[in-house]
């Protein structure tokens, strides 16, 4: 059918150890092939960078809390929504973009896949409806499970097979992708207005600690042999001195080994770790300090861990997380509007706008800490660039982060010209120590494509230009053989791909979105476990007594999932 | 012929708060009168009735006021022999037998029958006339014969009359310049002023004190610019409020709330039933609380939830509980409870005085059958319990 040849591009593909090599990329019928006929349409990529399409491991792009953010922040759209384009539908919103803007912006960035980071199982239909309306990109969604009553009980009793049977049922019922853990135990405690700050604080009634929950989730995840590992947002987010909780949490991996057929090597992915690397005991500049080195020293030494950054972009944005108590804490710090939802038996969420103002010491320090994490990471296949969109900043600021990482000059410019307390930030963080570190494009490809896909267990679907893989590829206006002297060029080029193919369909041509109606996929994990009468009974019992919906109406209906793509994992074989 | 079909004539009628059962003979008319405001649905009458003329109906609904024009018990006026056993044994004083309009207890007069023997006393020497017992008593059985003071009602007795004390007020005439401040502050003080006259310009006179109005509050002494006033009060040893607090034995049901709350340990209550009450909260469905609403002694409660911080799997509060110390084993809760086996009552003894006749002994044996409620009853619309053992 359709054939394309991306000619003369300079290719960077860590999955094949290709580092800035001039070569042609051929596409036929949605896949990379070795050769195409002369009828193939030619994309001239000479003097340009060719990379596999980007993969986002953690982004809040669909579901009830994102929508709440859109609803209660109309000002987020005011004067900030571009006019409708030639081939596109309306695009709205700055920090919490509408579904259409989300899809287009990812396409402009050259991304093929985004993982919705926190799906309340009960609200799964909402997530899937928004996924349907998000154009171009493939998506998955992780059900939040670290405050789930069933699991708290199974973990308390040490019943990993039961936990596995339940988690498997949830993945199937919600068409979910993996096991997400947000403020383990703390969000349930928030149901009573309380929180768990350390990994040893007991959850009221359930009498279980965050440490037991996280280890329970890891055991369950490896028992189910899932493609992705447990995806953790630890306790005590955002508080000075929290790096100790972070290290305590990370060290929980020590008793576990990965068990899967997807090439995944980690047993825990710790997300937006920037928010978890704080020292000191207050936000004052004579106390607060970066502990990124301490945390990254451990991450670097521990092969069973992957992390993503959660880079602060110094914008006015919207925070939204299933960490209910944290959001409440935040609204008391910045006195901006706060929204909260507690989801029966499962989780909670909070939303608060936040301004990372470069005129404050703390925003500057957070900015520095994020970059330190990326720069300290020894193994770039295990550290990924995210903004915890939109918590630390909107995802479409990724190109700006790439600029800061690829160019020391760009970082210096921020410290000297944008941050009010640049010197204090240098005093209290490691950013000064890293003054002449710069990432290479090869490392950037590891941190945004190859590594991410591997950590998700999706290395055969995304992040690579290997022959036979789905043709997801982006072409940028950067010449790896002649890198731009002006760092702004990085931001510009990565923000507006020259060409972008999604599953072999040309979605962006010459910087313009030309096609958005391709059949995007919803990637989910179809977990198959041995029959478990106990868990079936428990589920029926809880639905009868505690849920407000009926069991029959809980699971997402087949027709509610847009182009489902199931990854089957059968542990009964 | 006609006569025999007409007499005896039976009827039941409800008038406001009373239900009147009537047996009319040619020359004699007997009534059994039920006071529905006093009836608690305890069912003792129905257990003790020698003729089995009394049945229990919608105890919970009637007592909660959800059903009007109906009483917790119903008596068949034709089966009733107007003997008065129910009247004697009703702990709540809700039934009365009248013959030809006069209160009458034929069974006591003719055969002899005992009555409840119990203690309900307040030791006058220990009692300080506080308000605790009268507020705690669920049956309004405390008679508080104490003057009402101004603290309770504005025109009550003056508070200075409450204490047995000797108060003195001395004005130092040397120092007093008859300024009038004290009198302007206090109704107990007046200035008897020598009228001002141009002949001798100055302020003179005397301060007059009305002892009965003085509180010994010291405001006058403190306000006097010349420090001319001295007030002293000596309270008599053991002084307490006038009057007396007693228990009305007709109304008292021996729940012992007053005994438990009395700060001076002045009350002695001895119950008329011995035995035990047990709640098996696991079987209570929750969300009902009928027993709590209808318990005449306020002995049943919904346990308070444990605060989240202390919450453990095994610390969830029970759905329902009773304070057995306050329970009189009347049985109303068992009659009203819609569940089975939640509440069990076992009476083991009945304290009575008077002749313990055979009739009484057989009645006492019935009262001592342990019981719980049951879900499925044989006769529609009437309480039937589940005898245990
Ligand atoms: S014990 Fe019986 S009457 Fe009391 S609340 Fe429970 S079900 Fe209702």
XYZ file of C-alpha atoms in Angstrom, chain A residues 106-538:
433
model
C 2.083 15.250 21.253
C 2.130 14.755 17.496
C 3.929 18.063 17.024
C 6.495 16.838 19.553
C 6.821 13.604 17.589
C 5.340 11.372 20.321
C 3.433 8.200 19.529
C 2.408 7.046 22.966
C 1.378 8.622 26.263
C 0.546 6.801 29.469
C -2.307 8.258 31.482
C -0.701 8.091 34.901
C -3.615 7.678 37.277
C -6.979 6.142 36.470
C -9.432 5.632 39.358
C -10.818 2.180 38.491
C -14.413 3.232 39.148
C -14.003 6.123 36.710
C -12.403 4.086 33.928
C -15.167 4.879 31.384
C -14.345 8.575 31.704
C -10.706 7.876 30.935
C -11.592 5.771 27.910
C -13.991 8.346 26.525
C -11.281 10.970 26.655
C -8.763 8.603 25.120
C -11.178 8.130 22.229
C -11.304 11.879 21.726
C -7.536 12.366 21.900
C -6.280 12.220 18.311
C -3.237 10.515 16.809
C -1.372 9.157 19.836
C -1.738 5.701 21.334
C -2.536 5.671 25.005
C -2.656 3.407 28.008
C -3.919 4.102 31.508
C -2.751 2.813 34.854
C -5.387 2.060 37.485
C -4.402 3.468 40.888
C -4.242 0.631 43.380
C -2.151 1.535 46.415
C -5.147 2.647 48.451
C -7.569 0.031 47.237
C -9.498 -1.716 49.996
C -9.252 -5.171 48.449
C -5.498 -4.953 48.062
C -4.941 -3.424 51.493
C -6.704 -6.445 52.942
C -4.922 -9.025 50.815
C -1.538 -7.447 51.532
C -2.289 -7.307 55.239
C -2.965 -11.038 55.154
C 0.028 -11.722 52.921
C -2.225 -13.151 50.173
C -0.298 -12.359 47.000
C -2.189 -14.837 44.815
C -5.457 -13.228 45.851
C -4.004 -9.770 45.288
C -2.886 -10.978 41.868
C -6.304 -12.339 40.984
C -7.903 -9.070 42.029
C -5.344 -6.868 40.233
C -5.759 -8.975 37.129
C -9.521 -8.551 37.339
C -9.088 -4.784 37.698
C -6.748 -4.564 34.700
C -9.323 -6.396 32.613
C -12.316 -4.519 34.005
C -10.766 -1.083 33.504
C -8.742 -1.980 30.388
C -5.776 -0.811 32.409
C -2.109 -1.137 31.676
C -0.260 -1.546 34.971
C -0.267 -1.180 38.712
C -0.024 2.445 39.812
C 0.838 3.389 43.353
C 0.176 6.917 44.614
C 0.989 7.900 48.185
C 0.527 4.303 49.364
C -1.850 4.206 52.326
C -1.763 7.979 52.651
C -4.610 8.610 50.257
C -6.787 6.117 52.111
C -5.848 7.809 55.398
C -6.927 11.043 53.694
C -10.427 9.544 53.606
C -10.353 10.416 57.297
C -8.406 13.642 56.808
C -5.115 11.972 57.728
C -1.973 11.002 55.810
C 0.963 8.591 55.897
C 4.201 10.546 55.863
C 6.812 7.822 56.315
C 6.720 4.310 54.926
C 5.973 3.005 58.416
C 2.861 5.070 59.259
C -0.109 2.779 59.658
C -3.240 3.237 57.601
C -6.270 3.674 59.903
C -8.373 0.524 60.226
C -6.422 -1.428 57.598
C -3.461 -1.457 59.978
C -0.959 -1.746 57.158
C 2.065 0.397 56.321
C 3.082 2.001 53.012
C 6.154 -0.259 53.029
C 3.908 -3.329 53.144
C 1.706 -1.912 50.387
C 4.605 -1.174 48.041
C 6.213 -4.576 48.581
C 2.801 -6.195 48.161
C 2.332 -4.400 44.853
C 5.792 -5.427 43.623
C 5.154 -9.053 44.580
C 1.785 -8.914 42.801
C 3.248 -7.270 39.714
C 5.972 -9.879 39.319
C 3.548 -12.696 40.107
C 1.375 -11.456 37.240
C 4.468 -11.082 34.984
C 3.186 -7.717 33.753
C 4.971 -5.794 31.005
C 5.496 -2.700 33.176
C 6.701 -2.660 36.774
C 4.906 -1.135 39.717
C 4.777 2.593 39.053
C 5.341 4.449 42.316
C 4.654 7.936 43.565
C 6.023 7.613 47.102
C 4.798 9.067 50.373
C 5.709 12.544 51.612
C 5.779 14.226 48.196
C 6.938 17.824 48.047
C 8.074 18.174 51.648
C 11.522 19.371 52.686
C 13.504 16.437 54.052
C 11.482 13.881 52.111
C 14.492 12.283 50.377
C 14.788 9.876 53.284
C 11.260 8.575 52.671
C 12.198 8.322 48.992
C 15.321 6.278 49.719
C 13.380 4.068 52.134
C 10.832 3.451 49.387
C 13.398 2.803 46.655
C 15.253 0.318 48.835
C 12.145 -1.836 49.010
C 13.139 -3.232 45.588
C 16.007 -5.123 47.143
C 14.055 -8.305 47.779
C 12.560 -8.519 44.283
C 13.605 -9.507 40.787
C 11.856 -8.805 37.513
C 9.719 -11.602 36.163
C 8.326 -10.987 32.678
C 8.694 -11.807 29.002
C 8.919 -8.209 27.813
C 12.554 -7.401 28.469
C 11.758 -5.164 31.399
C 14.577 -5.131 33.942
C 13.209 -2.965 36.727
C 10.813 -3.978 39.509
C 9.884 -0.412 40.422
C 9.504 2.712 38.415
C 9.613 5.783 40.658
C 7.875 8.656 38.997
C 8.477 12.467 39.159
C 11.370 11.865 41.502
C 12.292 15.553 41.470
C 9.476 16.127 43.966
C 10.981 13.474 46.222
C 14.607 14.684 46.452
C 14.334 17.450 49.008
C 16.548 18.046 52.045
C 16.299 20.509 54.913
C 13.322 21.122 57.123
C 11.621 24.138 55.594
C 11.259 25.885 52.246
C 13.520 28.727 53.407
C 16.688 29.173 51.410
C 18.858 28.609 54.485
C 17.305 25.202 55.078
C 15.933 23.691 51.876
C 18.501 21.832 49.800
C 18.794 19.416 46.935
C 19.312 15.759 47.740
C 19.231 14.671 44.107
C 22.770 13.311 44.319
C 21.976 11.125 47.342
C 18.874 9.730 45.657
C 20.489 9.301 42.251
C 23.510 7.585 43.790
C 21.163 4.878 44.930
C 19.233 4.819 41.651
C 22.507 4.549 39.712
C 23.614 1.608 41.841
C 20.329 -0.243 41.587
C 19.565 -1.875 38.230
C 16.097 -2.827 39.387
C 14.966 0.799 39.378
C 13.856 3.247 36.735
C 12.811 6.826 37.384
C 11.315 9.794 35.611
C 12.134 13.367 36.407
C 9.043 15.550 36.842
C 10.890 18.638 35.631
C 9.593 22.027 36.731
C 9.150 24.236 33.658
C 8.732 27.547 35.535
C 5.183 28.069 34.297
C 1.795 28.799 35.752
C 0.252 25.346 35.733
C -2.288 23.085 37.387
C -1.391 20.353 39.843
C -3.510 17.214 39.874
C -2.776 13.984 41.617
C -4.330 11.050 43.371
C -2.362 12.254 46.407
C -5.347 13.944 48.078
C -3.605 15.079 51.270
C -0.727 16.629 49.325
C -3.092 18.819 47.313
C -4.800 19.952 50.475
C -1.408 20.823 51.916
C -0.631 22.751 48.737
C -3.800 24.828 48.809
C -2.864 25.877 52.320
C 0.520 27.028 51.081
C -0.578 28.998 48.036
C -4.198 29.829 48.909
C -5.421 29.034 45.415
C -8.573 27.114 44.616
C -8.680 23.470 45.592
C -10.776 20.593 44.390
C -10.948 17.168 45.956
C -12.622 13.906 45.109
C -12.628 10.770 47.183
C -13.434 7.671 45.149
C -15.239 4.943 47.055
C -13.005 2.038 48.168
C -10.281 3.063 45.766
C -8.481 6.347 45.778
C -8.846 10.124 45.869
C -7.629 13.134 43.977
C -6.910 16.797 44.460
C -6.369 19.684 42.086
C -4.761 23.074 42.814
C -3.336 25.644 40.396
C 0.325 26.426 40.996
C 2.701 29.111 39.779
C 6.342 28.032 39.562
C 7.502 31.588 39.707
C 11.173 32.063 38.751
C 11.183 34.986 41.160
C 10.929 32.576 44.103
C 13.848 30.656 45.523
C 11.886 27.444 45.774
C 10.776 27.250 42.131
C 14.383 27.868 41.098
C 15.602 25.107 43.387
C 12.976 22.669 42.094
C 13.947 23.546 38.544
C 17.589 22.810 39.344
C 16.838 19.525 41.116
C 14.973 18.136 38.120
C 17.827 18.860 35.776
C 20.311 17.400 38.269
C 18.429 14.119 38.247
C 18.640 13.874 34.470
C 22.287 14.867 34.492
C 23.290 12.625 37.414
C 21.622 9.574 35.853
C 24.430 7.231 34.811
C 22.282 4.835 32.864
C 20.146 6.998 30.602
C 18.057 3.964 29.713
C 16.675 4.127 33.263
C 15.858 7.811 33.652
C 13.132 9.509 31.640
C 12.146 13.063 30.966
C 8.688 13.996 32.180
C 6.953 16.939 33.781
C 4.338 14.817 35.519
C 2.159 16.794 33.117
C 0.697 19.153 34.157
C 2.002 19.047 37.729
C 5.504 20.418 37.164
C 4.550 21.968 33.846
C 2.695 21.116 30.635
C 4.108 18.286 28.524
C 4.497 20.483 25.456
C 7.372 22.163 27.338
C 9.482 19.006 26.843
C 11.488 20.729 24.070
C 12.456 23.443 26.532
C 13.698 20.801 28.972
C 15.670 19.120 26.168
C 17.232 22.514 25.508
C 18.253 22.899 29.161
C 19.759 19.429 29.152
C 21.479 19.596 25.783
C 22.933 23.036 26.389
C 24.773 24.249 29.504
C 24.517 27.716 28.035
C 20.731 27.551 28.102
C 20.803 26.504 31.781
C 23.164 29.287 32.669
C 20.942 31.733 30.945
C 18.059 30.696 33.175
C 20.166 30.942 36.328
C 21.531 34.333 35.433
C 18.639 36.002 33.697
C 15.452 34.295 34.746
C 15.846 33.152 38.335
C 15.747 35.901 40.919
C 17.738 33.844 43.405
C 20.106 32.126 40.972
C 23.052 32.331 43.346
C 21.081 30.937 46.267
C 19.882 28.113 44.032
C 23.495 27.302 43.140
C 24.328 27.350 46.872
C 21.584 24.967 47.873
C 21.644 22.537 44.944
C 24.135 20.635 42.800
C 23.345 22.485 39.602
C 26.587 24.466 39.844
C 28.607 21.259 40.103
C 27.055 20.106 36.860
C 27.750 23.386 35.082
C 29.413 21.866 32.057
C 27.468 18.646 31.704
C 25.445 18.324 28.535
C 23.358 15.478 27.217
C 23.935 14.056 23.764
C 21.152 13.458 21.279
C 21.806 9.743 21.730
C 21.187 10.063 25.467
C 18.095 12.151 24.806
C 16.768 9.369 22.600
C 17.365 6.883 25.427
C 15.550 9.104 27.908
C 12.558 9.839 25.704
C 12.220 6.762 23.510
C 14.292 3.615 23.814
C 14.544 3.452 27.603
C 10.954 4.443 28.174
C 9.560 1.821 25.858
C 11.681 -0.827 27.542
C 10.558 0.174 31.039
C 6.943 -0.006 29.907
C 7.559 -3.463 28.435
C 6.662 -2.014 25.028
C 10.073 -2.168 23.371
C 8.647 -4.176 20.503
C 6.012 -1.546 19.797
C 7.657 1.810 20.389
C 10.939 3.617 20.735
C 12.864 1.893 17.957
C 13.403 2.194 14.226
C 14.088 -1.525 13.793
C 12.791 -3.190 10.701
C 9.468 -4.805 11.372
C 8.438 -2.355 14.116
C 5.435 -0.105 13.781
C 6.537 2.945 11.841
C 6.454 5.613 14.535
C 9.131 8.104 13.657
C 9.836 11.805 13.940
C 12.056 14.101 11.903
C 13.375 17.284 13.498
C 15.084 20.377 12.138
C 18.372 19.596 13.858
C 21.525 18.485 12.128
C 23.420 16.151 14.484
C 26.550 16.679 12.441
C 26.328 20.379 12.835
C 24.641 21.110 16.160
C 23.057 24.530 16.499
C 25.034 27.161 18.375
C 21.855 28.843 19.549
C 20.151 26.555 22.093
C 16.789 28.096 21.206
C 16.974 26.076 18.020
C 16.600 22.871 20.078
C 13.390 24.074 21.661
C 12.006 25.217 18.370
C 12.939 22.066 16.472
C 11.742 19.544 19.048
C 8.549 21.542 19.575
C 7.528 21.356 15.968
C 8.605 18.193 14.211
C 9.333 18.547 10.541
C 7.633 15.235 9.862
C 5.978 12.651 12.058
C 4.658 9.218 11.206
C 2.251 7.390 13.435
C 1.885 3.714 12.480
C 3.207 4.559 9.041
C 0.699 7.333 8.487
C 2.079 10.779 7.891
C 0.542 12.864 10.653
C 2.822 15.895 10.497
C 4.248 17.092 7.233
C 6.372 20.166 6.949
C 5.479 21.172 10.544
C 1.748 20.980 9.908
C -0.714 18.440 11.152
C -2.015 16.890 7.964
C -3.862 13.885 9.272
C -5.388 13.134 12.614
C -7.900 10.478 11.833
C -5.611 7.482 11.965
C -6.769 4.571 14.095
C -5.030 5.325 17.350
C -4.914 2.482 19.887
C -5.774 1.976 23.503
C -3.062 -0.312 24.810
C -4.053 -2.469 27.768
C -2.961 -5.608 29.494
C -5.152 -8.650 29.392
C -3.975 -10.536 32.442
C -5.021 -14.144 32.800
C -4.757 -15.864 36.164
C -5.993 -19.141 37.653
C -9.613 -19.136 38.706
C -9.940 -17.783 42.242
C -13.252 -18.411 44.019
C -12.199 -16.502 47.106
C -11.531 -13.308 45.177
C -14.687 -13.713 43.112
C -16.623 -13.975 46.336
C -14.841 -10.968 47.854
